[in-house]
Coordinates of C-alpha atoms in Angstrom, one line a residue:
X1 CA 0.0 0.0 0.0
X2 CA 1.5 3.3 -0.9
X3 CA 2.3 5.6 1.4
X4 CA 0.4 9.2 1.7
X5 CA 2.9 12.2 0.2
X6 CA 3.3 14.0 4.3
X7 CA 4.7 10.7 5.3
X8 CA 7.6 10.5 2.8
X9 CA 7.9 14.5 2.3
X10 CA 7.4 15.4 5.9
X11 CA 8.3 19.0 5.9
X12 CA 5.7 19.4 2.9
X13 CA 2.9 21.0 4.7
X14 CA 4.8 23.1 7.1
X15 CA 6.6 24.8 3.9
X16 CA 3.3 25.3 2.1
X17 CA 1.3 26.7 5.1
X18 CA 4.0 29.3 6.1
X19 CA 4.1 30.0 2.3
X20 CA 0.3 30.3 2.0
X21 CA 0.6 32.7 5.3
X22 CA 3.2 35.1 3.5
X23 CA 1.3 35.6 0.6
X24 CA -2.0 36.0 2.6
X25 CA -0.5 38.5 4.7
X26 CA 0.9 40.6 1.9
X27 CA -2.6 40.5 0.4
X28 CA -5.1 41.4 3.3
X29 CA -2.0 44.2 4.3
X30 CA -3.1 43.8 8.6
X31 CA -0.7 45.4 10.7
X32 CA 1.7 43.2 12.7
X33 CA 0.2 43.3 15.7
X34 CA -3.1 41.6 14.4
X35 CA -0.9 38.4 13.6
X36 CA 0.7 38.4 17.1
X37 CA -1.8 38.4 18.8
X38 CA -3.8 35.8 16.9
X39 CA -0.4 33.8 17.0
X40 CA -0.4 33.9 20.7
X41 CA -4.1 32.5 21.0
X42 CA -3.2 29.6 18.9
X43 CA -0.4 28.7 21.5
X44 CA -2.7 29.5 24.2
X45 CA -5.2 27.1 23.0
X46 CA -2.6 24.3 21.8
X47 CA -1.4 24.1 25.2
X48 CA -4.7 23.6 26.5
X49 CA -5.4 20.9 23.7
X50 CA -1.9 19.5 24.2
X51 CA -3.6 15.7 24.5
X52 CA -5.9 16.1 22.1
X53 CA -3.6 14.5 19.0
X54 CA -6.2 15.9 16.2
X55 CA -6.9 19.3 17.9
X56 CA -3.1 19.9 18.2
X57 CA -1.9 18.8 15.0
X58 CA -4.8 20.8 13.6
X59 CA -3.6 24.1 15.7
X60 CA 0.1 23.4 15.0
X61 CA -0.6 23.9 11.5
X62 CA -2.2 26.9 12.0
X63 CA 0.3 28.6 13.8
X64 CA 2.9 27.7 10.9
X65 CA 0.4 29.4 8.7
X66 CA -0.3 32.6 11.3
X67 CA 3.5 32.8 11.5
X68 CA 4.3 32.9 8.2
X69 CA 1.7 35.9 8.5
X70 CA 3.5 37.4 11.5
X71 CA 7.2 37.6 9.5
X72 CA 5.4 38.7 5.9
X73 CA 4.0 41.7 8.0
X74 CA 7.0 42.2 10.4
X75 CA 9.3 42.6 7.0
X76 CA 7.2 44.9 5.3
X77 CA 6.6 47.2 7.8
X78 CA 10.4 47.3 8.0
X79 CA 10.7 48.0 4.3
X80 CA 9.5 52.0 4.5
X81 CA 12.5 54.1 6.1
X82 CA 11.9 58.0 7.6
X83 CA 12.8 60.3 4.3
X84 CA 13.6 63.9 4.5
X85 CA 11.4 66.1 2.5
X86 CA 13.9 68.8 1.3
X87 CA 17.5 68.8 -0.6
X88 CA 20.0 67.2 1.6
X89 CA 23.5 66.6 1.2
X90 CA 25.1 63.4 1.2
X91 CA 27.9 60.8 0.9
X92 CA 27.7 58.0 -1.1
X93 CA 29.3 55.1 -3.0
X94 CA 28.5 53.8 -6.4
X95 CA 26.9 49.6 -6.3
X96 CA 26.8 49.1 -9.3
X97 CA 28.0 50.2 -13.2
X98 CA 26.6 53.4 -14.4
X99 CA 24.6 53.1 -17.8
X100 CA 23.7 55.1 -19.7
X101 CA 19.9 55.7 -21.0
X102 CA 19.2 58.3 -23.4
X103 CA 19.7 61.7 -21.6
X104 CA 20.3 60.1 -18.1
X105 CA 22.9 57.8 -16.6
X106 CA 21.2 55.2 -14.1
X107 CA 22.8 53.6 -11.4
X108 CA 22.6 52.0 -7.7
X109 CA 24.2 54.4 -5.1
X110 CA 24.1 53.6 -1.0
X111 CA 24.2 56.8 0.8
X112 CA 26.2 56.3 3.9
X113 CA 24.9 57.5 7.0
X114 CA 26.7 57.5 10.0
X115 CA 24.1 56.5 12.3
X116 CA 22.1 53.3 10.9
X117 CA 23.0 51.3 8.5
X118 CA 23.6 52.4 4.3
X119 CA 20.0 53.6 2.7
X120 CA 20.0 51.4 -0.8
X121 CA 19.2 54.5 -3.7
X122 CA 18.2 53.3 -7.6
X123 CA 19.4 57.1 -8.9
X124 CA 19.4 58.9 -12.4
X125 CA 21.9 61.3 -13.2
X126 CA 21.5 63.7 -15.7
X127 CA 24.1 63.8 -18.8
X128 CA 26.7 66.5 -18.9
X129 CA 27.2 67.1 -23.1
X130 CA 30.2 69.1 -22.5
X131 CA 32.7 67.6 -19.7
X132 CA 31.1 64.0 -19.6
X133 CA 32.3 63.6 -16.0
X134 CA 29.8 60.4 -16.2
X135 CA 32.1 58.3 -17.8
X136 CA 34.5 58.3 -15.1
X137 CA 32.5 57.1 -12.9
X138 CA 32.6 53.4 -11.7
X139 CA 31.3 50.8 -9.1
X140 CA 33.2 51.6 -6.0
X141 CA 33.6 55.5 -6.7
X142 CA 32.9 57.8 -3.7
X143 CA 30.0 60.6 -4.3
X144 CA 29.7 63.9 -2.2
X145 CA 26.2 65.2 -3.5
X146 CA 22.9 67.0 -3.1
X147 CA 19.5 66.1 -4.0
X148 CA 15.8 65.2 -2.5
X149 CA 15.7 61.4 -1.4
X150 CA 12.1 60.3 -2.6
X151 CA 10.3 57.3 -1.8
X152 CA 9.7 54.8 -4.5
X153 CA 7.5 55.4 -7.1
X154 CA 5.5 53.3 -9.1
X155 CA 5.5 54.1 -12.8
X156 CA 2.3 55.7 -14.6
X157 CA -0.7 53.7 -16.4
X158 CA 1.2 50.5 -15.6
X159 CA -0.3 47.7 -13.4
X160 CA 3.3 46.3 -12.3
X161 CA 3.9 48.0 -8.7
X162 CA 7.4 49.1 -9.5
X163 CA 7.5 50.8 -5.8
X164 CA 6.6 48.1 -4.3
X165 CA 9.0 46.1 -6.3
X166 CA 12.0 48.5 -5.5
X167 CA 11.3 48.0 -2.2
X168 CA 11.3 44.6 -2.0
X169 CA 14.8 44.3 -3.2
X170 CA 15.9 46.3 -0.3
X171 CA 16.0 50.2 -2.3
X172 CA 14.0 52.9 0.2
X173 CA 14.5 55.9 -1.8
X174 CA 14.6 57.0 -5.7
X175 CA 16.7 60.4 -7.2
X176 CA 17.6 62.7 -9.6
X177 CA 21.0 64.7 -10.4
X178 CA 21.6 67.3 -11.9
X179 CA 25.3 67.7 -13.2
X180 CA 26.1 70.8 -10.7
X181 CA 24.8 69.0 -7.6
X182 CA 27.5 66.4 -7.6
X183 CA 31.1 65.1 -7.5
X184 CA 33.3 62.3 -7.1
X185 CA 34.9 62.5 -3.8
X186 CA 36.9 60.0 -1.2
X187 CA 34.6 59.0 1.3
X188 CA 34.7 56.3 4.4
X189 CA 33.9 52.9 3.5
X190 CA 33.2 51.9 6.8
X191 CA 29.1 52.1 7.0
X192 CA 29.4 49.3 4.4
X193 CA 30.3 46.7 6.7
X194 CA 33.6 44.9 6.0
X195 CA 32.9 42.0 3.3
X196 CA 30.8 44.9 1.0
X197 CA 33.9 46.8 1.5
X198 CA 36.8 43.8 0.2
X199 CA 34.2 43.4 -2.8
X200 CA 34.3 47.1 -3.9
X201 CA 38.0 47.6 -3.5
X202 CA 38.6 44.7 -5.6
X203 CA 37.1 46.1 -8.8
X204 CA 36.6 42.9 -10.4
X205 CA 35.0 44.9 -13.3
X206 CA 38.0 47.0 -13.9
X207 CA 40.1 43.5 -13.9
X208 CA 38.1 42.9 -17.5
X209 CA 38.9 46.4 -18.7
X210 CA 42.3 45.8 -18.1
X211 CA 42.6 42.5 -20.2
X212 CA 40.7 44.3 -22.7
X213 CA 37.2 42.4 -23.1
X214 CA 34.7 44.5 -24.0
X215 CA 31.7 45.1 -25.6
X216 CA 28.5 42.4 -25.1
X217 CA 31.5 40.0 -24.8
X218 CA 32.3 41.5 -21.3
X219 CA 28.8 42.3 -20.5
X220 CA 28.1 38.6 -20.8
X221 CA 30.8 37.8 -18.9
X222 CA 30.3 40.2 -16.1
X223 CA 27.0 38.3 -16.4
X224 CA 28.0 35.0 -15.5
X225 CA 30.7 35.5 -13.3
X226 CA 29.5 38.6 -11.3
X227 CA 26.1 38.7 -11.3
X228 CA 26.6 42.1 -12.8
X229 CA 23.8 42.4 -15.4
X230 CA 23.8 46.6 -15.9
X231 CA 26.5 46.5 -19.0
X232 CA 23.6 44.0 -20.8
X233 CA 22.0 46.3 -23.9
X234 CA 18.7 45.4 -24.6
X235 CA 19.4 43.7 -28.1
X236 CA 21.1 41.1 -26.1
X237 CA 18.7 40.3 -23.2
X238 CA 15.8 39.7 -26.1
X239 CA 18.1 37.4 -28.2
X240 CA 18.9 35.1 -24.8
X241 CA 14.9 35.6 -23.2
X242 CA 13.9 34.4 -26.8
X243 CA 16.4 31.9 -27.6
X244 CA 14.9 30.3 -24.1
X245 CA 18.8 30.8 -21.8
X246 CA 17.6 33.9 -20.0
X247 CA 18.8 31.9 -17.1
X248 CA 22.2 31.6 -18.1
X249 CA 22.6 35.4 -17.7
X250 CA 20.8 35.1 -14.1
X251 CA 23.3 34.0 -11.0
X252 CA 21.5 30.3 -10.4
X253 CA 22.7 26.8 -9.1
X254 CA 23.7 26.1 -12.2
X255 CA 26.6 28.3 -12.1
X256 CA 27.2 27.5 -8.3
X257 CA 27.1 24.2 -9.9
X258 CA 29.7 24.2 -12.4
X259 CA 32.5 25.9 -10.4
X260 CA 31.9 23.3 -7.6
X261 CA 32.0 20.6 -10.0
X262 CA 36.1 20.4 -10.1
X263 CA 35.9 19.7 -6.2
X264 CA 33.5 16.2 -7.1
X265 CA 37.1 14.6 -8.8
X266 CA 38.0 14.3 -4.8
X267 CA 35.2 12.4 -3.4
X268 CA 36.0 9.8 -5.0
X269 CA 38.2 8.1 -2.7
X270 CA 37.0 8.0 1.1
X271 CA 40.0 10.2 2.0
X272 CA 38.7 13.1 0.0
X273 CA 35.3 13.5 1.4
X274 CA 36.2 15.8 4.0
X275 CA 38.2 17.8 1.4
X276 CA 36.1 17.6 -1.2
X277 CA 32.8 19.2 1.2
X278 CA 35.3 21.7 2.7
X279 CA 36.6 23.1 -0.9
X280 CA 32.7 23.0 -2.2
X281 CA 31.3 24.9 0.8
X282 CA 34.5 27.8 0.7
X283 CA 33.6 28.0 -3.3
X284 CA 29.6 28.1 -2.7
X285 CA 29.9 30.5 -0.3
X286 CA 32.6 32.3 -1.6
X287 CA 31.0 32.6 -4.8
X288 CA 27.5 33.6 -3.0
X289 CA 28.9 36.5 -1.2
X290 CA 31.3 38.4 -4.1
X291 CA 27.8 38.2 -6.1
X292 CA 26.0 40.2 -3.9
X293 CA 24.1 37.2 -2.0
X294 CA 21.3 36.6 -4.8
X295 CA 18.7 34.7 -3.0
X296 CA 18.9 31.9 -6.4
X297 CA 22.7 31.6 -5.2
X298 CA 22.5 31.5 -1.7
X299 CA 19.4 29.0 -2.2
X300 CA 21.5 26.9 -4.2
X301 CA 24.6 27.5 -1.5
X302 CA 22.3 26.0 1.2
X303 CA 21.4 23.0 -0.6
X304 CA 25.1 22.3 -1.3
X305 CA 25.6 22.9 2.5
X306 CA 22.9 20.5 3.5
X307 CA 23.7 18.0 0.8
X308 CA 27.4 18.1 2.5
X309 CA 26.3 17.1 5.6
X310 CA 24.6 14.2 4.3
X311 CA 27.4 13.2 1.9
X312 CA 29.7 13.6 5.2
X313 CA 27.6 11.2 7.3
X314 CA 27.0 8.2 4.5
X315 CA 23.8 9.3 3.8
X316 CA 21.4 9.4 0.8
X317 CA 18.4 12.1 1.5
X318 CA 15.3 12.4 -0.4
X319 CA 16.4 15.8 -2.9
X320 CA 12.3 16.8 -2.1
X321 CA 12.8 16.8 2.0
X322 CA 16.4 18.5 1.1
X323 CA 14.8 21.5 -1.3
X324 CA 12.0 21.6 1.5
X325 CA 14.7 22.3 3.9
X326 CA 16.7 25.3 2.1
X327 CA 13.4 27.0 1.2
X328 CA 12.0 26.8 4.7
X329 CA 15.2 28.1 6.1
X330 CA 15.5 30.5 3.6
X331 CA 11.8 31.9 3.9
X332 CA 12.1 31.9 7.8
X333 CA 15.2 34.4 7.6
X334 CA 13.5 36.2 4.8
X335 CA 9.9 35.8 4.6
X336 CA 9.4 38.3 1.1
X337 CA 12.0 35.8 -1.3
X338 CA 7.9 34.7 -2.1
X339 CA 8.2 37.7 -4.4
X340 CA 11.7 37.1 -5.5
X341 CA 11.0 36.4 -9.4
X342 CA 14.8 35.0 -8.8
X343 CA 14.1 33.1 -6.5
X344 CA 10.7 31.7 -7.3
X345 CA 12.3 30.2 -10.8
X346 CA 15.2 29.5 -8.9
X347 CA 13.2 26.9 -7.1
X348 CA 10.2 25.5 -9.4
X349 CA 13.3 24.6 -11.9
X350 CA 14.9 22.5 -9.1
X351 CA 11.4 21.2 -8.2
X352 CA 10.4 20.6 -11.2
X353 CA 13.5 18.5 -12.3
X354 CA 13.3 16.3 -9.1
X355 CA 9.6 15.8 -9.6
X356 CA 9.7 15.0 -13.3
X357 CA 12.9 13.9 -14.4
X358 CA 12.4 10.2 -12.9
X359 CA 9.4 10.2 -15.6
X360 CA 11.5 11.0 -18.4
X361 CA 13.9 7.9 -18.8
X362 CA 13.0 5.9 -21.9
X363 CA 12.9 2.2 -21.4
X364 CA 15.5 2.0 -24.5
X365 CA 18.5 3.5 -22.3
X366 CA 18.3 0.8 -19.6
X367 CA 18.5 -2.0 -21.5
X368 CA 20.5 -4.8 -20.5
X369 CA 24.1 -4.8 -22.1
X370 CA 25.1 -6.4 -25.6
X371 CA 28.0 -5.6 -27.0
X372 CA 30.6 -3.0 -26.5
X373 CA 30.0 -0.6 -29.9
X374 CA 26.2 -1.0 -28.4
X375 CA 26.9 0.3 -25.0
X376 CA 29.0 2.9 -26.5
X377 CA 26.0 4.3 -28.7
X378 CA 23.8 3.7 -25.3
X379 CA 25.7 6.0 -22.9
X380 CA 26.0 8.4 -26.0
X381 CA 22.6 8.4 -26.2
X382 CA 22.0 8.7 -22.3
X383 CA 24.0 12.0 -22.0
X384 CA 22.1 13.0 -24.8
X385 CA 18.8 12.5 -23.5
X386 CA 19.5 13.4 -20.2
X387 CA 20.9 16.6 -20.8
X388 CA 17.3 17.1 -23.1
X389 CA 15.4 15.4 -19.9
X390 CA 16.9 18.0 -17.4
X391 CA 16.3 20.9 -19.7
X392 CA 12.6 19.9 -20.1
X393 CA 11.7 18.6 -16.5
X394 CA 13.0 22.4 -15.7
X395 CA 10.9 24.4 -18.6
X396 CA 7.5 21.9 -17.4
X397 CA 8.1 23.7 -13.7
X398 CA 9.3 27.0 -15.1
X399 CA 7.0 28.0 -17.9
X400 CA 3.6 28.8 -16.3
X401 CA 5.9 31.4 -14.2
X402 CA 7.3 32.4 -17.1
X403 CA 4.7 33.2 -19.6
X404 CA 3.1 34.7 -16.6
X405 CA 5.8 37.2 -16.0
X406 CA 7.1 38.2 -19.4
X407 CA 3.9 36.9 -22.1
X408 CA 5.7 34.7 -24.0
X409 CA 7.4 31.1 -23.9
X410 CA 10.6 29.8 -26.0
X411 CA 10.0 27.0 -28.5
X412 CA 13.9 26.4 -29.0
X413 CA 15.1 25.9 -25.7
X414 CA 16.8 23.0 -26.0
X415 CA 19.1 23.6 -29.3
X416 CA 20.1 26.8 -27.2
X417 CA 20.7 25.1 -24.3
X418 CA 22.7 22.9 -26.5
X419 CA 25.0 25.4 -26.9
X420 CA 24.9 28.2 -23.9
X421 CA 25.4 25.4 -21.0
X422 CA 28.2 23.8 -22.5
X423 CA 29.7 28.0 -23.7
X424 CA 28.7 29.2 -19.9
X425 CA 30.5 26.1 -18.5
X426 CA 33.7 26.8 -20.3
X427 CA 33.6 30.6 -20.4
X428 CA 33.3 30.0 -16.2
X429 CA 36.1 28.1 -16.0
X430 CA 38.3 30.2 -18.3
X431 CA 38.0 33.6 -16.1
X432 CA 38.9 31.5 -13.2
X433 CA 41.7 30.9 -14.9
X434 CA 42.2 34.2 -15.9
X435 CA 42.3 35.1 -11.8
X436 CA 44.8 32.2 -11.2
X437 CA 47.1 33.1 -14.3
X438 CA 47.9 36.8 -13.1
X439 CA 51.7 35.9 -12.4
X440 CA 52.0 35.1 -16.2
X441 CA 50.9 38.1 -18.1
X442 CA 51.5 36.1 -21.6
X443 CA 48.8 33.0 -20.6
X444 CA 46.1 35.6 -19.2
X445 CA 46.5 37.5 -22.5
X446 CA 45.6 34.0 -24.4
X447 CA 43.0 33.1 -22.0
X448 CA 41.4 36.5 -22.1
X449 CA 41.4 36.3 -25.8
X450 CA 39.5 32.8 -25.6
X451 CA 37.2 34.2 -23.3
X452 CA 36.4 36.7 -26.3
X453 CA 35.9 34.2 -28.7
X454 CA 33.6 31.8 -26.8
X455 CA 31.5 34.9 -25.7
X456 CA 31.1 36.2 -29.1
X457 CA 30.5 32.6 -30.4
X458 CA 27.4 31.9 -27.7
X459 CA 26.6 35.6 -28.8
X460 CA 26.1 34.9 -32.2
X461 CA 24.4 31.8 -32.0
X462 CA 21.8 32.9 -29.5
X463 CA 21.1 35.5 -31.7
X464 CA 20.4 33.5 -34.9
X465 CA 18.1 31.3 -32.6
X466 CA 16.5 33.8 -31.6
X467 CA 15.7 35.1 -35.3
X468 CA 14.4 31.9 -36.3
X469 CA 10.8 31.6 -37.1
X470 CA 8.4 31.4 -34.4
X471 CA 11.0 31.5 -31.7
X472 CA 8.3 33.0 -29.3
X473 CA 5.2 31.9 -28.3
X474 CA 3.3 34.7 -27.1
X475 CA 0.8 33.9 -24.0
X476 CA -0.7 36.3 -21.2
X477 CA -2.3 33.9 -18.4
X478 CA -4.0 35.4 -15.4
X479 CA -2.8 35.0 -11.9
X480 CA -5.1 32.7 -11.9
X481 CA -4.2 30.4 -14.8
X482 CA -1.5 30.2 -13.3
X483 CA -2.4 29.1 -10.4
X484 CA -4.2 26.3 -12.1
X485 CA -1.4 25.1 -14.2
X486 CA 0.9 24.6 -11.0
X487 CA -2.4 22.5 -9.6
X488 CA -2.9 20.9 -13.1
X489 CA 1.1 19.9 -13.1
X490 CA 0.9 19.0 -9.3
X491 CA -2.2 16.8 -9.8
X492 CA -0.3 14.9 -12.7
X493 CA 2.6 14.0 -10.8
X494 CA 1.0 13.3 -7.9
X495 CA -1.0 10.2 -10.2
X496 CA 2.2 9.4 -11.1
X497 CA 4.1 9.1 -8.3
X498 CA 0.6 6.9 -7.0
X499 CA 1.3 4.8 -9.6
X500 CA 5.0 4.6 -9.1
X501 CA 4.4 3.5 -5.3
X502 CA 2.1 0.9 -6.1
X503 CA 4.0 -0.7 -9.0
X504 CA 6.9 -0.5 -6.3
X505 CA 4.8 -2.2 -4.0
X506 CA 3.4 -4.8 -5.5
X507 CA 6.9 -5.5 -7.1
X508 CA 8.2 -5.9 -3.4
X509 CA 5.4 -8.5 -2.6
X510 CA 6.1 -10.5 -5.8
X511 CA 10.2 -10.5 -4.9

């Protein structure tokens, strides 16, 4: 008899109901002290019911639910920070790479304040025609300037709640600059707290300059390696969102997955499992923090971490109960990752893969052994199809998400996977060795110049992909078609995974 989905996924329902709370708590907007003091009755009445096994379980999962509540409203009311009204003036340090857009230069300032921590600012700065003192500046580059700090706005006629979004990814103020009312000045670093401070300094950006990659060659690779997306033009974010690798460009496991994929060589022997966990979890989080702790990175991190532990004890865990895990940890420190587009792909793909990849192994690739030439053509064909299988199982999770958000779907994902994995993979690999070859000026200069090439050779094939006839599919589904696809998808697996237990089962009994 098959088992009911809590038993072998036991961390299922808490995940879900403290989801479900978030999202209902951002809805209904009730002040925090509502869901504190509805919290604390639930206690109150679960201790009272403590030997009543129904009423408690019952009430147990209610408070999951009213806490996910509590720390949705807890976080947003910590999201709107006291503005002054008038012109102040200000120190500041440049986050990210100016870029320019038409007759303004937009970048990501934090104005330092000596009491409290940074306030995160998305500014515009107005081009100077004559002295072009923009172009000097650079992520890292001390401002001394004056302006009016606004809250975040939400943009005109448009039903996407930019504000809101701004303020969700940790900005609490918008402004404008006029070329008079600012210059570039040394200022103290020390507001910034000590690793933002080690990651600045370093300039990794200005390392690229100086081995001369440019162009969408270096914004790609500032892509992959940083995280550092401003340097994209727009041409080349619609050839890889409609050549289906939009993902490639965004920090995700995948590339926390190929730079810790070296480390795997040692766990091999029984020796190298300590050393092979200890190098992974230095590279996860390494990686993690000098790309500005993403939340698809750090989610990936965490699993790593938690796969570690298993790996380290002799253990196989169910990848579900692990995923449950990260997310639940993750959500608990930071209840609004729920809105996290990032973060929310991040995880479906993951999901997706774990739920439907065991569904998409043709009979034909485990068959039993013939000859040599035929198991030669079968692993051929194996890595073929899995590398098809994983990039399907994670567009089936994906794609509802996807066609929600931007109103269209790729039809040639997998030829451009074909190509931007394996170019990603290599191109990741190469700048690490560009770090590592420093001491030898001649072999940087020949790996810098391969990095150009395998950039501008994933460039240009993206882009005729994505000229190809009916590369795009173009779909707008409600919120709530949405909702019903995930239910649709979840309601198929979930007969399949029946079916799966039972065939298991009765398999068992026959053996």
């Amino acid at each position: 008899m098959s088992q009911p989905l809590t038993h072998s996924f036991p961390l299922l329902l808490p995940t879900v109901l403290l989801l479900l709370g978030i999202v209902f708590a951002g809805w209904v907007g009730w002040p925090v002290g509502v869901w504190v003091a509805s919290l604390s009755a639930t206690l109150v009445v679960l201790f009272l019911c403590r030997r009543h096994p129904k009423a408690s379980n019952f009430l147990i999962l209610m408070a999951l639910f009213q806490l996910g509540a509590w720390l949705s409203a807890h976080a947003e009311a910590g999201l709107h920070r006291l503005l002054p009204k008038e012109k102040v003036c200000y120190e500041a340090v440049v986050m990210s790479e100016p870029v320019p857009r038409g007759k303004v230069v937009r970048f990501d300032m934090a104005v330092l304040q000596h009491q409290g921590k940074p306030l995160l600012v998305k500014a515009q700065l107005l081009r100077d025609t004559l002295s072009h003192r923009y172009d000097r500046l650079h992520v890292g580059d001390g401002l001394r300037a004056v302006s009016i700090l606004e809250a975040p706005q939400g943009w005109p006629a448009s039903t996407f709640d930019y504000a809101r979004w701004l303020r969700l990814h940790g900005f609490s103020a918008q402004t404008f600059l006029l070329p008079s009312h600012w210059q570039k000045a040394r200022v103290s670093l020390q507001p910034l707290g000590w690793w933002n401070r080690l990651v600045l300094q370093a300039r990794l950006l200005d390392r690229y300059r100086q081995w001369q990659i440019g162009g969408d060659e270096a914004a790609v690779v500032a892509a992959l390696s940083l995280g550092d997306k401003s340097g994209l033009s727009k041409r080349l974010r619609d050839d890889y969102s409609r050549a289906g690798v939009a993902h490639v460009l965004a920090l995700s496991g995948l590339h926390l997955g190929i730079l810790c994929g070296l480390f795997s060589l040692f766990s091999r022997r029984r020796s190298g499992r300590w050393l092979s966990s200890l190098l992974t979890l230095t590279c996860a989080w390494t990686f993690a923090l000098l790309t500005g702790l993403s939340p698809s990175v750090v989610r990936a991190a965490l699993l790593l971490s938690l796969y570690s532990v298993f790996f380290l004890a002799l253990r196989r865990p169910q990848p579900l109960n692990v995923l449950l895990a990260t997310v639940l940890l993750m959500v608990l420190v930071r209840p609004l990752l729920v809105y996290d587009l990032g973060f929310l792909l991040s995880v479906l793909s993951v999901l997706s893969i774990h739920l439907f990849l065991p569904f998409l192994a043709p009979p034909f690739l485990v068959a039993p052994r013939t000859s040599r030439k035929a198991v030669w053509w079968r692993r051929l064909a194996r890595g073929l199809w899995t590398f098809a299988s994983l990039s399907i199982a994670a567009q089936i999770g994906t794609s509802p998400l996807v066609a929600y958000a931007f109103g269209s779907l790729p039809t040639y994902f997998l030829l451009s996977n074909l190509v931007a994995v394996p170019c990603a993979t290599l191109l990741l690999y190469l700048v690490v060795a560009l770090f590592l070859t420093t001491p030898l000026p001649v072999v940087q200069t020949l790996v810098a110049q391969m990095v150009v090439s395998v950039a501008k050779v994933m460039n240009e094939v993206l882009r005729w992909v994505s000229s190809l006839p009916c590369a795009t599919i173009e779909l707008h589904p409600t919120i709530l078609q949405t909702v019903l696809c995930y239910a649709l998808l979840l309601t198929i697996w979930t007969m399949g995974w029946r079916l799966q237990q039972r065939f298991q089962s009765s398999k068992n009994e026959v053996t």
